[in-house]
Coordinates of C-alpha atoms and ligand atoms in Angstrom, one line a residue:
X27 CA 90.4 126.4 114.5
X28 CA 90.9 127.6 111.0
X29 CA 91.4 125.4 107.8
X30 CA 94.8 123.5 107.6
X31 CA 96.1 121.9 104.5
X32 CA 98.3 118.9 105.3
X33 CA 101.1 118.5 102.7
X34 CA 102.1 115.1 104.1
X35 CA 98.0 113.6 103.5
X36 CA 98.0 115.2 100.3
X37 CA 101.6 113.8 99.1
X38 CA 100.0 110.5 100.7
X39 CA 97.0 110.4 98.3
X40 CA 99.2 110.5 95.4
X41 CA 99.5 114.4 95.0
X42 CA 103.1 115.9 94.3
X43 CA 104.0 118.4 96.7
X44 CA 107.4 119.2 96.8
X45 CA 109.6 119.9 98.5
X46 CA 108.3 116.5 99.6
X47 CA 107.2 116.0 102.7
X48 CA 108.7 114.5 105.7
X49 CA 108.8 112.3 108.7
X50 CA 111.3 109.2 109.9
X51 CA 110.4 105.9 111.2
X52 CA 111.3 105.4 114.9
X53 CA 111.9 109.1 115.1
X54 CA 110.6 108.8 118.8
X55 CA 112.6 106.8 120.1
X56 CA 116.3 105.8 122.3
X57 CA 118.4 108.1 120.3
X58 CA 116.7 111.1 121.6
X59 CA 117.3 112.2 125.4
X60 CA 114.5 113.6 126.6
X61 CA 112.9 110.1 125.3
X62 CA 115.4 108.4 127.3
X63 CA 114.3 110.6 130.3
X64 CA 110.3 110.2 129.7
X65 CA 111.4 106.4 129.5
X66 CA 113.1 105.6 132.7
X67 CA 110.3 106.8 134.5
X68 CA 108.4 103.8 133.3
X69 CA 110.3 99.9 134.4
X70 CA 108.4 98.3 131.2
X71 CA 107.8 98.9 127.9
X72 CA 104.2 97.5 127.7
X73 CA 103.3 99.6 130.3
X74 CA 104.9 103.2 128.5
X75 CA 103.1 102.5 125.6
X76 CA 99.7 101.9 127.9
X77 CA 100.1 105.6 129.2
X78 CA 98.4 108.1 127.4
X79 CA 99.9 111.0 128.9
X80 CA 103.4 109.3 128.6
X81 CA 102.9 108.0 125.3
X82 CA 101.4 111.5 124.0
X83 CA 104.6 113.1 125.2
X84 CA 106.4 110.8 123.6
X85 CA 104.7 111.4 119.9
X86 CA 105.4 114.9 120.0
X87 CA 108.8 115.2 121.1
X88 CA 109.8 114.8 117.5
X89 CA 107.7 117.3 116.2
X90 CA 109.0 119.8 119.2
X91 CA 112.7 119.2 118.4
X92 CA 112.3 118.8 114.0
X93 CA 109.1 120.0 112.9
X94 CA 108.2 116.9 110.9
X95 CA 105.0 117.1 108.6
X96 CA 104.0 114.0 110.5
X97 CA 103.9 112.6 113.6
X98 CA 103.3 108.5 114.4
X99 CA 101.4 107.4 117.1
X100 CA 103.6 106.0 119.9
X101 CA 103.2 102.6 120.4
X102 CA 103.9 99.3 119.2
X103 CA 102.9 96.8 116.5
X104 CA 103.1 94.0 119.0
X105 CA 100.7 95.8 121.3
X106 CA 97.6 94.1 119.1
X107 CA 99.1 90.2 119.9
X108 CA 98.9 91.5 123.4
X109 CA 95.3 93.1 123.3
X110 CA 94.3 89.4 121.9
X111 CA 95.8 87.9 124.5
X112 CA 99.3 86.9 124.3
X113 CA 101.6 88.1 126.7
X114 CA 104.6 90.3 126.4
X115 CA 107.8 91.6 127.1
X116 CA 110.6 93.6 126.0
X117 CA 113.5 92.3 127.8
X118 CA 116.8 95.2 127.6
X119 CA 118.9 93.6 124.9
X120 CA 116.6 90.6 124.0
X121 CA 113.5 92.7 122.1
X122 CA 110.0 91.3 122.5
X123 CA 109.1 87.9 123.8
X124 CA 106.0 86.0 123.9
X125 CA 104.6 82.6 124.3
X126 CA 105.2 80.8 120.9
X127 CA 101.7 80.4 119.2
X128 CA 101.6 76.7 117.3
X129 CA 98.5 75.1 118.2
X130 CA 94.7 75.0 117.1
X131 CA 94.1 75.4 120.4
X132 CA 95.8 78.6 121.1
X133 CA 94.6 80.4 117.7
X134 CA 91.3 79.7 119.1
X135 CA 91.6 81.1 122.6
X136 CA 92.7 84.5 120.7
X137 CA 90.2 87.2 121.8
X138 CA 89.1 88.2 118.5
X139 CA 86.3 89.8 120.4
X140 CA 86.4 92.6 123.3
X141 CA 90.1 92.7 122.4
X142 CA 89.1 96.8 121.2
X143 CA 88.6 97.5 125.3
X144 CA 92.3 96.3 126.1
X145 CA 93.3 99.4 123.8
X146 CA 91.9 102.0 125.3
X147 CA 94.7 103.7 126.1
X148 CA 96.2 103.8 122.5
X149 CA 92.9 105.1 122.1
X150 CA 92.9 108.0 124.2
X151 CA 97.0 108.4 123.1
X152 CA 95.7 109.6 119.7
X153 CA 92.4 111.8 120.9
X154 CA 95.0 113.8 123.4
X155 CA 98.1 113.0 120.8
X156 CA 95.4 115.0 118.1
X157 CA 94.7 117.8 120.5
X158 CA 98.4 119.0 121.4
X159 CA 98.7 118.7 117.7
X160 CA 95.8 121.0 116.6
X161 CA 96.7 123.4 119.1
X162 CA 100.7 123.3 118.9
X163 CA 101.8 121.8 115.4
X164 CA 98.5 122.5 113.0
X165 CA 100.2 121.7 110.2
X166 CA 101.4 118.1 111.3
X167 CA 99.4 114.8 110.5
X168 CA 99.3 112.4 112.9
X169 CA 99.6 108.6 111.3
X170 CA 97.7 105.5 113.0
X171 CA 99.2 101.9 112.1
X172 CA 99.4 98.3 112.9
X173 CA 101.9 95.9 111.6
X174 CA 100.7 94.0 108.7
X175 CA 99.0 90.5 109.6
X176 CA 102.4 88.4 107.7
X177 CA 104.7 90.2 110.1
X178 CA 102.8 90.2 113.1
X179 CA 102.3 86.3 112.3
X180 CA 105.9 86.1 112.2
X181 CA 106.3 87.4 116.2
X182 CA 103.3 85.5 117.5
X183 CA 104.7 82.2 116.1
X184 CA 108.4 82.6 116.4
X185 CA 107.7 83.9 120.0
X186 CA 109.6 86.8 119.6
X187 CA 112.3 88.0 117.3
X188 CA 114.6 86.1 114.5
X189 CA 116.6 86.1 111.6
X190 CA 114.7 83.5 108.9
X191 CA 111.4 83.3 111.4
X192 CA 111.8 79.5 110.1
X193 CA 109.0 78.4 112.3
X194 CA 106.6 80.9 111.1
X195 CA 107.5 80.1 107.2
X196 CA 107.4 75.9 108.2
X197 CA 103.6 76.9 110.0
X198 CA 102.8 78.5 106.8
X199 CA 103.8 76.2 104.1
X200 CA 103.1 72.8 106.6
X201 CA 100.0 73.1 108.3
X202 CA 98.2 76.1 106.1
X203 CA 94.9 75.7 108.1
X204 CA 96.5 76.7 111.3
X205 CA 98.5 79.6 109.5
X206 CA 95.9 80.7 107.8
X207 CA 93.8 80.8 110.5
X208 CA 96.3 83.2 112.2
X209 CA 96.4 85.9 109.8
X210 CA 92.4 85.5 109.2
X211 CA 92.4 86.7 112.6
X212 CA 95.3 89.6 112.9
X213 CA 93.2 90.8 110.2
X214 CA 89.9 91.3 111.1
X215 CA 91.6 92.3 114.8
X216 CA 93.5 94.9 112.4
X217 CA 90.1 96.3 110.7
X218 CA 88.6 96.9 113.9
X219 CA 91.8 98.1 116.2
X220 CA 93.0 100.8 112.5
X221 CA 88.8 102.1 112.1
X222 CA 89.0 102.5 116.0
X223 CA 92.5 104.2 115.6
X224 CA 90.9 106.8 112.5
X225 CA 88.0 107.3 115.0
X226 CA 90.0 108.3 117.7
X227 CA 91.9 110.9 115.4
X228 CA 94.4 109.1 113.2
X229 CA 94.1 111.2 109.7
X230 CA 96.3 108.6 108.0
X231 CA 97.2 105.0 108.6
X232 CA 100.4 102.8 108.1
X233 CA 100.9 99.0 107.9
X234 CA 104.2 97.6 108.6
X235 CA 105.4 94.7 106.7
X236 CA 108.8 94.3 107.8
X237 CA 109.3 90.7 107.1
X238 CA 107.4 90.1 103.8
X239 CA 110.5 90.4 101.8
X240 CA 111.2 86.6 103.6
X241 CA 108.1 84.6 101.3
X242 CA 108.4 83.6 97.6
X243 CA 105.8 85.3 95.5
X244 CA 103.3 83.0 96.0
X245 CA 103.3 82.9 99.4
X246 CA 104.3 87.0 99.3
X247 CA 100.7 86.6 97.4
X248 CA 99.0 84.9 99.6
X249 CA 100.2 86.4 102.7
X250 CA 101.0 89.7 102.2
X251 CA 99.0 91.5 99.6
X252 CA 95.5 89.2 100.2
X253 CA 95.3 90.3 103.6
X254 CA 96.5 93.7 102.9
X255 CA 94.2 94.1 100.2
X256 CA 91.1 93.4 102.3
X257 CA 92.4 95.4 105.2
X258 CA 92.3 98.4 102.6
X259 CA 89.0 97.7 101.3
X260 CA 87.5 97.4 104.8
X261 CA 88.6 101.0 106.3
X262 CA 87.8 102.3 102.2
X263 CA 84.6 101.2 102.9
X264 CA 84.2 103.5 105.9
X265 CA 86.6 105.9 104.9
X266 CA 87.4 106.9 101.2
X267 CA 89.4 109.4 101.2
X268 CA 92.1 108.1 104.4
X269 CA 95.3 107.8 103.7
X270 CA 96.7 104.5 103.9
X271 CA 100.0 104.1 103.5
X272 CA 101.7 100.0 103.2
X273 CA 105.3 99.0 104.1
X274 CA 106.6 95.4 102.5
X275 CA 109.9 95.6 103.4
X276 CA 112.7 93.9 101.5
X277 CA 109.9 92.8 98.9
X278 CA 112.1 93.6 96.1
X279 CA 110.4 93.0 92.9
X280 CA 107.3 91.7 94.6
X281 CA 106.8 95.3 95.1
X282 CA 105.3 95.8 92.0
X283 CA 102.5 93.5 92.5
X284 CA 101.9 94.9 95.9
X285 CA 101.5 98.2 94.7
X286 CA 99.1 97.5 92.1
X287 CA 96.9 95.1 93.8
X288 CA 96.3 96.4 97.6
X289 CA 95.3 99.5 97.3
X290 CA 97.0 101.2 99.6
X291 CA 97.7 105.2 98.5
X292 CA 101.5 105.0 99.0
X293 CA 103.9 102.6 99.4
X294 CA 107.2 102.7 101.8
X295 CA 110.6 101.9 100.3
X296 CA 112.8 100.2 101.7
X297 CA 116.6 101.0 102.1
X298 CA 117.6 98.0 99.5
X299 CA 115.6 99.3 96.6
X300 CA 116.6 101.3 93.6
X301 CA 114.3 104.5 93.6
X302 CA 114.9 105.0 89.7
X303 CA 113.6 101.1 89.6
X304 CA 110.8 101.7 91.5
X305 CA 110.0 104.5 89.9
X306 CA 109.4 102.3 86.5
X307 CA 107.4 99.6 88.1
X308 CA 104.8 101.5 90.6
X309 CA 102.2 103.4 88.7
X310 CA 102.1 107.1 89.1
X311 CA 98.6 107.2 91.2
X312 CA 100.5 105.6 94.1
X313 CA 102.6 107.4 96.5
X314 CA 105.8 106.6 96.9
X315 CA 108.0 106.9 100.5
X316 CA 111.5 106.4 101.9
X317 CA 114.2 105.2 101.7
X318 CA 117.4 107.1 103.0
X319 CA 119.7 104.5 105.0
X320 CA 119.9 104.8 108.3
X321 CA 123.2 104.4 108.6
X322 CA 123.7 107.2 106.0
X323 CA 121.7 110.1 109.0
X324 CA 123.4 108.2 111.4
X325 CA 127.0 109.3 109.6
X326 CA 125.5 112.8 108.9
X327 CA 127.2 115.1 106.6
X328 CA 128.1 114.9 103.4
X329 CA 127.8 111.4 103.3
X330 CA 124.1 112.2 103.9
X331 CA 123.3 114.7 101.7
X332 CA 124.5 112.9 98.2
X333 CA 122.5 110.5 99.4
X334 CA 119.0 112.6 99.9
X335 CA 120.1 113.9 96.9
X336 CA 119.7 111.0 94.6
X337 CA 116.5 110.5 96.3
X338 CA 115.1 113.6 95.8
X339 CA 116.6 113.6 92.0
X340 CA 115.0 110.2 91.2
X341 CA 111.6 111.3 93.5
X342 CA 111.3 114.6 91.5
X343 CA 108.2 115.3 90.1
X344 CA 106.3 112.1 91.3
X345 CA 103.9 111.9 94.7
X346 CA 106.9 111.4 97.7
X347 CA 107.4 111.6 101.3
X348 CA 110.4 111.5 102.1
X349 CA 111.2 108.8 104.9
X350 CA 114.6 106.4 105.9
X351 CA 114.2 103.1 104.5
X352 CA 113.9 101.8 108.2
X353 CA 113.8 103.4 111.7
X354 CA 116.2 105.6 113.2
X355 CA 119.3 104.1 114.8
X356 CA 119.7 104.5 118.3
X357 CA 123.1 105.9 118.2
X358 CA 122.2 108.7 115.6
X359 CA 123.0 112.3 116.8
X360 CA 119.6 114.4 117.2
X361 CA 121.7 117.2 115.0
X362 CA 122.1 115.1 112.1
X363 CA 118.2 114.4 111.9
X364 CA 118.0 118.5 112.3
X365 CA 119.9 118.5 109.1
X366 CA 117.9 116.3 107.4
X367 CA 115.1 118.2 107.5
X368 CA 116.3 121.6 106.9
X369 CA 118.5 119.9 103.6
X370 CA 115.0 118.4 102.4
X371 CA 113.1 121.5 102.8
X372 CA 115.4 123.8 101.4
X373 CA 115.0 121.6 98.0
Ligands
CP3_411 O1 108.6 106.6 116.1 C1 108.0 105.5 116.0 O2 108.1 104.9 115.0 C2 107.3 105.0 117.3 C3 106.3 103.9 117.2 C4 106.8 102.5 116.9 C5 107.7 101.7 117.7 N1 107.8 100.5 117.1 C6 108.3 102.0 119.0 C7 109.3 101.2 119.6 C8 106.5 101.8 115.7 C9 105.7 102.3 114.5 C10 107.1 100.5 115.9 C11 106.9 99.5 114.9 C12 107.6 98.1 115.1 N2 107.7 97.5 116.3 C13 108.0 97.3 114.0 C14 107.8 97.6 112.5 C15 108.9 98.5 112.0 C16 110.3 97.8 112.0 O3 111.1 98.3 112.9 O4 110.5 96.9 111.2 C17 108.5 96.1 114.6 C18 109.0 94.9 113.8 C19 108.3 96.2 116.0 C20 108.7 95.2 117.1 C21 109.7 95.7 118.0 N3 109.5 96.7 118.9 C22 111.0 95.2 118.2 C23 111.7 94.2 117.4 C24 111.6 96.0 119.2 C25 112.9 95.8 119.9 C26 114.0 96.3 119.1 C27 114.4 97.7 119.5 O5 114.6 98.5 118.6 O6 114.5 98.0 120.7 C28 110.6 96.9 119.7 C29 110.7 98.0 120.7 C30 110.4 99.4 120.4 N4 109.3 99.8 119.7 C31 111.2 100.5 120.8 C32 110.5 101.7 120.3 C33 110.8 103.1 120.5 C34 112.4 100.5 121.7 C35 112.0 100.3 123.1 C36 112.9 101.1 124.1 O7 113.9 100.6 124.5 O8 112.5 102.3 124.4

């Protein structure tokens, strides 16, 4: 195996490559048919992201189909509330349920320990995941990543989806022992499951935030960039020079604060923010990534590329990856994502 440079780890680490790098969230996923094919032969959803083989073939068909510069483990941020011992589902239609967590009682029956042996197979998805790559895609990194303790918080009280997740921010501001009990334990679950994950293969790691844009800064504070911050420190402390790449979605202006105080190499964009804002207030040692609208690769064309465009004109010249702001749509043709890359490449 000879020596691979990976532009996407070194745009991660604050480097400017350009043309940037690139890869999309969710771009495994429904709006793809051979994933559709792969995932009627498995009835549910906890189960396809259990099988390694499955869930390897999944990862890659992205990189097949697009070439991206990286490729994201399959699997699910609500797999770690399972591993603890929450059950789970994914009804068609509904998105994820579990059983609401509100009591002291429940936080303490989480399985803080021996949770690592219920992900195995997530496990042994990256090792085989690493291996197709190494021998197939050389030049493709393959990202690791939980969500963020805040967000994950948000699913294991609400019990599943929501719009406000008004029982979660009621938990948090009412009965803060309780709460902070919670994400006191999604963390250190978080360290262990994202050291396992970079010791298993992951060469760069992710944290999805996509409901910290919901808390006032104090909270977003508290919350978010606390238990970010020592999630960051922990894996540094193992692991230097890993990327590690944070997404507080719809933070707005909170952004600034999380940039500067977490530590994580690159921060994701989302679709709402100004890039030329952003620009102003994130120091130029951290990463940036994003933040095309999904809607804009779901209507392809021209409508697309003024968009990238802008990006890449505000980006220029400044660490970037260039990433949606959030996942694919299903209904977004494969070609249009074809286009995508090829217009960001040719830049
Ligand atoms: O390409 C990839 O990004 C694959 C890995 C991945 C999935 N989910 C697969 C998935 C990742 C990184 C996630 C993260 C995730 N999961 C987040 C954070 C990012 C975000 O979207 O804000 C959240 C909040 C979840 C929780 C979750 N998982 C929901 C709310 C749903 C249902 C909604 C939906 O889109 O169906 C899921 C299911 C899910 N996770 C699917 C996929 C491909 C769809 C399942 C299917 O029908 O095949």
């Amino acid at each position: 195996m000879g020596i691979t440079v990976k532009r996407l780890l070194d745009a991660f680490l604050g480097k400017t490559v350009w043309p940037p790098p690139i890869w999309l969230m969710r771009q495994a996923g429904r709006y793809l048919p051979e994933y559709r094919e792969l995932r009627s032969q498995t009835t549910d959803f906890v189960s396809f992201c259990l099988d390694p083989t499955r869930a390897s073939e999944a990862t890659l068909q992205p990189i097949r189909r697009f070439g991206m510069d990286g490729a994201i483990l399959f699997s699910d941020i609500l797999i770690l509330p399972w591993a603890l011992g929450r059950e789970l589902r994914f009804d068609e239609g509904h998105g994820p349920r579990l059983p609401p967590l509100r009591t002291v009682d429940e936080l303490q029956n989480l399985q803080v320990q021996g949770f690592l042996e219920k992900v195995t197979p997530v496990l042994e998805t990256i090792r085989l995941t690493r291996a197709r790559l190494a021998a197939e895609h050389p030049d493709t990194a393959l990202i690791g990543f939980v969500g963020a303790p805040f967000t994950v918080a948000c699913y294991m009280v609400e019990g599943g989806g929501s719009k406000d997740f008004a029982e979660t921010r009621k938990m948090a501001a009412q009965d803060p022992a309780l709460f902070d009990g919670l994400i006191d334990r999604i963390t250190q679950a978080s360290i262990t499951y994202l050291l396992a994950q970079i010791a298993a293969g992951a060469e760069a790691v992710m944290l999805f935030d996509s409901w910290a844009g919901l808390l006032s800064p104090t909270s977003f504070e508290k919350h978010v960039i606390q238990p970010t911050a020592r999630i960051v420190a922990a894996i540094r402390q193992h692991h230097p020079d890993i990327p590690i790449v944070g997404f507080p979605r719809l933070a707005g202006t909170m952004a600034a604060a999380y940039a500067e105080k977490t530590g994580v190499s690159t921060m994701g964009v989302d679709t709402a923010a100004d890039l030329n804002l952003v620009r102003q207030l994130v120091p130029s040692t951290v990463g940036l990534q994003g933040n095309l609208d999904p809607f804009a690769l779901l209507s392809g064309g021209e409508v697309m590329e003024q968009e990238a465009r802008a990006i890449l004109d505000a980006m220029k010249g400044r660490p970037f990856v260039f990433n949606l702001g959030h996942g694919v749509m299903p209904p977004t043709p494969p070609d249009h994502v074809a286009h995508l890359v090829d217009f960001v490449r040719g830049q």
